[in-house]
Amino acid sequence: MKKILSTLTICIALASVSHAQDPNFSQFFASPLTLNPALTGKFDGVYRVAGNYRNQWPSISNAYTTATVSWDMGIMKNRIPEYDQFGVGIMGFTDRAGDGALTNNYAALSLAYHKGLDENGYHQIGAGFQGTYVNKRLNTLNLKFQDQLTPFGFTGVTQEIFTNQQVNVSYFDLNAGFIYNGSTNGYNNFYLGASMYHINRPKESFQGGNFVLNPRTTIQGGAKIPAGTYNYLHFAANHSMQAKAHNTMIGAAYSMNVNNDEENPTNVYLGSWYRLKDAIIPYVGLEFGEWHLGASYDVNTSSLKPASNSRGGVEISLIYIKKYTDPNMKKLNCPKF
């Protein structure tokens, strides 16, 4: 296979200056099943549906567009202790790189168990596993090759012939994680978790080689601290490591309860995150009823700034949590960010 000179080359170049190899979200806290399998079922409600969309570096040939949707819930509630939670979830994930030259599709099943550590349910520790089917596909129609180059540009016809194995690869992936969260009074919250992806180190090659996908380790933590009547400060940080790539994000948001209702709040969120050596990420959010909507924008500050015109990318998140109708259900202490 000859050297690819167009969109895929751009895609590879972008990957080399980014700080993570796997697709990731700036609003990592709003994509629980991609952040840590142990977060499966870790919420207060009947079931949760989460969706995320990201368009990264749109000024550079639509470099990366990423979207995911997940659904999870707690099961066997009548057979386990009241402050325990047994979670199950499914997730679909797609990532398009190089203006669609490379498409990655993922389908995942997650299981997690959270064990209450005290009689008030203030402290829990949980562990989770996630099995993923992965399919990666090259769209050769969007690629340009060396033998197409003429004095008039890429106007020639390539002699490259591709087999299905050279444009399509599939494999099974295994991920796992654990998380601890606690509270001192039922109002504040703090958590610390870690996860590992590609534990089985699957082979990933379009040419039948022995390229092995490097494991990715992620550490995340955060806190929710009261800041006045019904208002809170939310802190969250995330650090991931894969091969020699590192991605660190830190930030905070302030939530203001605009209807002064503790049980059914309408919260407005204002905050910002920072991806080290890469981007400043302003964030706004709105929580009302059973919905939580978030929007952020990456303002690129890295060496890619001249090419991206500081346009790192827009990201939207939407979470729906079906609330309990039974007033006797015990409220679970769960992280929000």
Short mmCIF file of C-alpha atoms in Angstrom, two decimals:
data_model
loop_
_atom_site.label_atom_id
_atom_site.label_comp_id
_atom_site.label_asym_id
_atom_site.label_seq_id
_atom_site.Cartn_x
_atom_site.Cartn_y
_atom_site.Cartn_z
CA MET A 1 0.00 0.00 0.00
CA LYS A 2 1.56 3.28 -1.05
CA LYS A 3 1.78 6.33 1.08
CA ILE A 4 -1.55 8.10 1.66
CA LEU A 5 -1.08 11.82 1.10
CA SER A 6 -4.41 13.52 1.78
CA THR A 7 -6.98 13.35 4.56
CA LEU A 8 -5.53 10.33 6.33
CA THR A 9 -2.13 12.04 6.49
CA ILE A 10 -3.78 15.06 8.07
CA CYS A 11 -5.52 12.77 10.53
CA ILE A 12 -2.23 11.12 11.55
CA ALA A 13 -0.55 14.51 11.95
CA LEU A 14 -3.33 15.73 14.19
CA ALA A 15 -3.09 12.62 16.32
CA SER A 16 0.61 13.25 16.86
CA VAL A 17 0.00 16.69 18.37
CA SER A 18 -3.02 15.69 20.43
CA HIS A 19 -2.59 14.31 23.91
CA ALA A 20 -4.71 11.13 23.71
CA GLN A 21 -5.02 8.33 21.22
CA ASP A 22 -8.54 7.17 21.99
CA PRO A 23 -11.57 9.36 21.21
CA ASN A 24 -12.46 11.45 24.25
CA PHE A 25 -14.84 14.18 25.36
CA SER A 26 -14.07 17.53 26.96
CA GLN A 27 -17.25 17.01 29.00
CA PHE A 28 -15.89 13.71 30.31
CA PHE A 29 -18.13 14.03 33.38
CA ALA A 30 -21.23 13.89 31.12
CA SER A 31 -20.26 10.65 29.36
CA PRO A 32 -20.17 8.12 32.21
CA LEU A 33 -19.86 4.87 30.27
CA THR A 34 -16.88 6.13 28.25
CA LEU A 35 -15.17 7.51 31.36
CA ASN A 36 -15.28 4.49 33.65
CA PRO A 37 -17.21 1.18 33.43
CA ALA A 38 -17.67 1.39 37.22
CA LEU A 39 -20.01 4.37 36.68
CA THR A 40 -22.59 2.02 35.17
CA GLY A 41 -25.76 2.41 37.25
CA LYS A 42 -24.12 5.07 39.43
CA PHE A 43 -26.94 7.62 39.57
CA ASP A 44 -30.07 8.30 41.59
CA GLY A 45 -33.06 7.24 39.49
CA VAL A 46 -34.77 4.44 37.55
CA TYR A 47 -32.68 4.63 34.37
CA ARG A 48 -30.35 7.04 32.61
CA VAL A 49 -29.89 7.93 28.95
CA ALA A 50 -26.81 9.97 27.99
CA GLY A 51 -25.83 11.40 24.61
CA ASN A 52 -22.74 13.33 23.54
CA TYR A 53 -21.57 14.94 20.30
CA ARG A 54 -18.19 16.50 19.54
CA ASN A 55 -16.79 18.15 16.41
CA GLN A 56 -13.05 18.68 16.92
CA TRP A 57 -10.89 20.96 14.74
CA PRO A 58 -13.66 21.59 12.16
CA SER A 59 -11.44 24.07 10.30
CA ILE A 60 -9.01 21.24 9.43
CA SER A 61 -10.97 18.98 7.06
CA ASN A 62 -13.48 18.07 9.81
CA ALA A 63 -10.66 16.24 11.55
CA TYR A 64 -12.73 14.36 14.14
CA THR A 65 -16.46 14.03 14.78
CA THR A 66 -17.43 11.84 17.73
CA ALA A 67 -20.83 10.81 19.09
CA THR A 68 -22.08 8.38 21.69
CA VAL A 69 -25.35 7.33 23.27
CA SER A 70 -25.73 5.12 26.34
CA TRP A 71 -28.45 3.65 28.53
CA ASP A 72 -27.99 2.19 32.00
CA MET A 73 -30.08 1.29 35.04
CA GLY A 74 -29.99 -0.46 38.39
CA ILE A 75 -31.36 -3.99 38.63
CA MET A 76 -32.28 -6.52 41.35
CA LYS A 77 -33.14 -3.73 43.78
CA ASN A 78 -35.31 -6.04 45.89
CA ARG A 79 -32.57 -8.66 46.22
CA ILE A 80 -29.59 -6.57 47.32
CA PRO A 81 -29.06 -4.25 50.33
CA GLU A 82 -30.87 -0.91 50.02
CA TYR A 83 -27.70 1.17 49.61
CA ASP A 84 -26.11 -1.21 47.12
CA GLN A 85 -26.55 -0.78 43.39
CA PHE A 86 -26.16 -3.37 40.63
CA GLY A 87 -25.87 -1.56 37.30
CA VAL A 88 -26.16 -2.75 33.71
CA GLY A 89 -25.75 -0.62 30.62
CA ILE A 90 -25.27 -0.54 26.87
CA MET A 91 -23.46 2.01 24.74
CA GLY A 92 -23.00 2.87 21.08
CA PHE A 93 -20.04 5.01 20.00
CA THR A 94 -18.90 6.31 16.64
CA ASP A 95 -15.86 8.36 15.65
CA ARG A 96 -15.09 9.70 12.16
CA ALA A 97 -11.58 10.93 11.39
CA GLY A 98 -10.13 12.73 8.38
CA ASP A 99 -13.50 13.90 7.00
CA GLY A 100 -14.83 10.35 7.11
CA ALA A 101 -11.72 8.61 5.76
CA LEU A 102 -11.54 6.46 8.90
CA THR A 103 -14.68 5.40 10.81
CA ASN A 104 -14.61 3.68 14.19
CA ASN A 105 -17.80 2.09 15.56
CA TYR A 106 -18.15 0.59 19.04
CA ALA A 107 -20.93 -1.38 20.75
CA ALA A 108 -20.47 -2.07 24.46
CA LEU A 109 -22.12 -3.89 27.35
CA SER A 110 -21.27 -2.81 30.92
CA LEU A 111 -21.85 -4.31 34.37
CA ALA A 112 -21.01 -2.73 37.72
CA TYR A 113 -21.71 -3.34 41.40
CA HIS A 114 -21.62 -0.62 44.05
CA LYS A 115 -21.39 -1.68 47.69
CA GLY A 116 -22.61 0.56 50.49
CA LEU A 117 -20.04 0.90 53.28
CA ASP A 118 -22.14 2.49 56.01
CA GLU A 119 -25.71 2.44 57.33
CA ASN A 120 -26.55 5.89 55.88
CA GLY A 121 -25.39 5.12 52.35
CA TYR A 122 -22.94 8.01 52.43
CA HIS A 123 -19.99 5.90 51.27
CA GLN A 124 -19.82 3.38 48.44
CA ILE A 125 -17.17 1.53 46.51
CA GLY A 126 -17.86 0.02 43.11
CA ALA A 127 -16.24 -2.00 40.35
CA GLY A 128 -17.30 -2.49 36.75
CA PHE A 129 -16.44 -4.32 33.54
CA GLN A 130 -17.17 -3.48 29.93
CA GLY A 131 -16.97 -5.69 26.86
CA THR A 132 -16.82 -3.89 23.52
CA TYR A 133 -17.15 -4.95 19.90
CA VAL A 134 -15.07 -2.64 17.71
CA ASN A 135 -15.20 -2.14 13.94
CA LYS A 136 -12.84 0.18 12.06
CA ARG A 137 -13.25 0.92 8.38
CA LEU A 138 -11.33 2.93 5.79
CA ASN A 139 -13.26 4.81 3.11
CA THR A 140 -10.78 4.75 0.23
CA LEU A 141 -12.92 7.14 -1.83
CA ASN A 142 -11.87 9.94 0.54
CA LEU A 143 -8.15 9.17 0.24
CA LYS A 144 -5.52 10.44 -2.19
CA PHE A 145 -2.43 8.41 -3.10
CA GLN A 146 1.02 9.19 -4.42
CA ASP A 147 0.36 7.82 -7.89
CA GLN A 148 -2.60 10.20 -8.30
CA LEU A 149 -0.36 13.27 -8.10
CA THR A 150 0.03 15.12 -11.42
CA PRO A 151 1.18 18.66 -12.33
CA PHE A 152 -2.49 19.63 -11.99
CA GLY A 153 -2.97 18.19 -8.52
CA PHE A 154 -4.45 14.86 -7.43
CA THR A 155 -6.21 14.29 -10.74
CA GLY A 156 -4.79 10.88 -11.66
CA VAL A 157 -6.32 7.45 -11.07
CA THR A 158 -4.72 5.29 -8.40
CA GLN A 159 -3.61 1.76 -9.18
CA GLU A 160 -4.15 0.69 -5.58
CA ILE A 161 -6.49 -2.29 -5.13
CA PHE A 162 -7.91 -2.99 -1.69
CA THR A 163 -9.26 -6.21 -0.25
CA ASN A 164 -11.96 -6.21 2.42
CA GLN A 165 -9.35 -7.06 5.07
CA GLN A 166 -7.37 -3.97 4.14
CA VAL A 167 -10.28 -1.59 4.72
CA ASN A 168 -12.18 -3.37 7.48
CA VAL A 169 -11.00 -4.68 10.86
CA SER A 170 -13.00 -5.89 13.89
CA TYR A 171 -12.05 -7.13 17.35
CA PHE A 172 -13.24 -7.58 20.97
CA ASP A 173 -12.04 -5.13 23.62
CA LEU A 174 -12.14 -5.44 27.42
CA ASN A 175 -12.29 -2.53 29.88
CA ALA A 176 -12.61 -2.32 33.68
CA GLY A 177 -12.66 0.22 36.48
CA PHE A 178 -13.42 1.01 40.09
CA ILE A 179 -14.73 4.06 41.94
CA TYR A 180 -15.17 5.30 45.49
CA ASN A 181 -17.57 8.07 46.41
CA GLY A 182 -18.51 9.50 49.77
CA SER A 183 -20.20 12.28 51.70
CA THR A 184 -19.92 13.65 55.20
CA ASN A 185 -23.49 14.92 55.50
CA GLY A 186 -25.51 13.89 52.44
CA TYR A 187 -25.11 17.29 50.77
CA ASN A 188 -21.47 17.35 49.76
CA ASN A 189 -19.89 14.62 47.63
CA PHE A 190 -16.41 13.52 46.64
CA TYR A 191 -15.21 10.67 44.46
CA LEU A 192 -12.08 9.04 43.09
CA GLY A 193 -11.94 6.42 40.38
CA ALA A 194 -9.64 4.66 37.94
CA SER A 195 -10.23 2.66 34.79
CA MET A 196 -8.22 0.70 32.26
CA TYR A 197 -9.13 0.20 28.61
CA HIS A 198 -7.81 -2.34 26.07
CA ILE A 199 -6.84 -4.74 28.86
CA ASN A 200 -6.63 -7.62 26.37
CA ARG A 201 -4.40 -5.52 24.03
CA PRO A 202 -6.26 -6.37 20.80
CA LYS A 203 -4.43 -6.44 17.48
CA GLU A 204 -5.37 -3.53 15.25
CA SER A 205 -4.03 -3.42 11.69
CA PHE A 206 -5.46 -2.94 8.21
CA GLN A 207 -2.52 -4.80 6.66
CA GLY A 208 -2.45 -7.96 8.76
CA GLY A 209 0.47 -6.83 10.91
CA ASN A 210 1.04 -7.30 14.62
CA PHE A 211 0.19 -3.78 15.80
CA VAL A 212 -1.16 -4.13 19.36
CA LEU A 213 -3.40 -1.44 20.82
CA ASN A 214 -1.79 0.05 23.93
CA PRO A 215 -3.79 -0.04 27.19
CA ARG A 216 -5.17 3.30 28.38
CA THR A 217 -5.31 4.09 32.10
CA THR A 218 -7.59 6.84 33.36
CA ILE A 219 -7.77 8.44 36.80
CA GLN A 220 -10.66 10.74 37.65
CA GLY A 221 -11.82 12.60 40.72
CA GLY A 222 -14.17 15.34 41.79
CA ALA A 223 -16.19 17.02 44.52
CA LYS A 224 -19.48 18.84 45.08
CA ILE A 225 -19.36 21.49 47.81
CA PRO A 226 -22.32 23.61 49.03
CA ALA A 227 -21.88 27.31 48.22
CA GLY A 228 -24.93 29.03 49.67
CA THR A 229 -28.57 28.01 49.77
CA TYR A 230 -29.13 25.23 47.20
CA ASN A 231 -26.06 26.35 45.20
CA TYR A 232 -22.91 24.26 44.71
CA LEU A 233 -19.35 24.33 43.46
CA HIS A 234 -18.45 21.30 41.33
CA PHE A 235 -14.81 20.32 40.79
CA ALA A 236 -13.64 17.56 38.43
CA ALA A 237 -10.35 16.35 36.99
CA ASN A 238 -9.37 13.56 34.63
CA HIS A 239 -5.97 12.21 33.63
CA SER A 240 -5.39 9.49 31.05
CA MET A 241 -2.23 7.74 29.89
CA GLN A 242 -1.81 5.67 26.74
CA ALA A 243 1.67 4.68 25.56
CA LYS A 244 3.57 8.00 25.62
CA ALA A 245 0.42 10.13 25.31
CA HIS A 246 -0.98 11.98 28.33
CA ASN A 247 -4.21 13.95 28.61
CA THR A 248 -4.96 16.00 31.74
CA MET A 249 -8.11 18.04 32.33
CA ILE A 250 -9.00 20.11 35.40
CA GLY A 251 -11.81 22.54 36.05
CA ALA A 252 -14.89 23.58 37.96
CA ALA A 253 -18.44 24.83 37.55
CA TYR A 254 -20.81 26.80 39.75
CA SER A 255 -24.45 25.67 39.87
CA MET A 256 -27.09 28.24 40.78
CA ASN A 257 -30.56 27.07 41.80
CA VAL A 258 -32.83 29.62 40.09
CA ASN A 259 -36.15 28.29 41.40
CA ASN A 260 -35.06 27.77 45.04
CA ASP A 261 -36.44 24.22 45.01
CA GLU A 262 -34.22 21.58 46.57
CA GLU A 263 -36.25 18.54 45.48
CA ASN A 264 -36.92 19.61 41.86
CA PRO A 265 -34.28 22.21 41.12
CA THR A 266 -33.69 24.23 38.01
CA ASN A 267 -29.93 24.73 38.01
CA VAL A 268 -27.82 26.92 35.75
CA TYR A 269 -24.14 25.89 35.46
CA LEU A 270 -21.24 28.18 34.55
CA GLY A 271 -17.66 26.98 34.53
CA SER A 272 -14.55 26.17 32.61
CA TRP A 273 -12.07 23.33 32.16
CA TYR A 274 -8.49 23.35 30.98
CA ARG A 275 -6.77 20.62 28.98
CA LEU A 276 -3.09 21.01 29.78
CA LYS A 277 -1.02 22.40 26.90
CA ASP A 278 -4.02 22.20 24.57
CA ALA A 279 -7.22 24.14 25.22
CA ILE A 280 -9.35 26.32 27.49
CA ILE A 281 -12.91 24.98 27.60
CA PRO A 282 -15.77 27.29 28.74
CA TYR A 283 -18.85 25.34 29.86
CA VAL A 284 -22.53 26.20 30.37
CA GLY A 285 -25.25 23.85 31.54
CA LEU A 286 -28.93 23.75 32.37
CA GLU A 287 -30.62 21.18 34.61
CA PHE A 288 -34.40 21.07 34.82
CA GLY A 289 -36.78 18.29 35.78
CA GLU A 290 -35.20 15.03 34.60
CA TRP A 291 -32.90 16.67 31.99
CA HIS A 292 -29.36 18.00 32.06
CA LEU A 293 -28.04 19.85 29.00
CA GLY A 294 -24.42 20.95 28.64
CA ALA A 295 -22.44 22.85 26.02
CA SER A 296 -18.72 23.61 25.79
CA TYR A 297 -16.25 24.97 23.28
CA ASP A 298 -12.55 24.18 23.06
CA VAL A 299 -10.44 27.30 22.52
CA ASN A 300 -7.22 25.84 21.17
CA THR A 301 -4.00 27.08 22.80
CA SER A 302 -1.53 24.43 21.56
CA SER A 303 0.99 24.49 18.72
CA LEU A 304 -1.91 23.65 16.39
CA LYS A 305 -3.43 27.10 17.02
CA PRO A 306 -2.29 28.68 13.70
CA ALA A 307 -3.92 25.88 11.67
CA SER A 308 -7.06 25.61 13.79
CA ASN A 309 -7.59 29.38 14.16
CA SER A 310 -8.06 28.60 17.89
CA ARG A 311 -11.16 26.57 16.97
CA GLY A 312 -10.75 23.43 19.02
CA GLY A 313 -14.33 22.25 18.65
CA VAL A 314 -17.88 22.37 19.92
CA GLU A 315 -19.38 19.74 22.22
CA ILE A 316 -22.96 19.07 23.34
CA SER A 317 -24.15 16.69 26.07
CA LEU A 318 -27.65 15.66 27.10
CA ILE A 319 -28.57 13.40 30.02
CA TYR A 320 -32.03 12.17 30.97
CA ILE A 321 -32.58 10.46 34.33
CA LYS A 322 -35.98 8.97 35.03
CA LYS A 323 -36.79 9.83 38.64
CA TYR A 324 -38.36 7.48 41.15
CA THR A 325 -42.09 7.91 41.69
CA ASP A 326 -41.99 6.01 44.99
CA PRO A 327 -41.29 8.54 47.77
CA ASN A 328 -40.00 5.74 50.01
CA MET A 329 -37.05 4.94 47.74
CA LYS A 330 -33.74 5.61 49.43
CA LYS A 331 -31.75 8.41 47.83
CA LEU A 332 -28.34 7.30 46.56
CA ASN A 333 -25.29 9.46 47.08
CA CYS A 334 -23.83 9.83 43.58
CA PRO A 335 -21.27 12.09 41.86
CA LYS A 336 -22.53 14.65 39.34
CA PHE A 337 -19.24 15.81 37.80
#
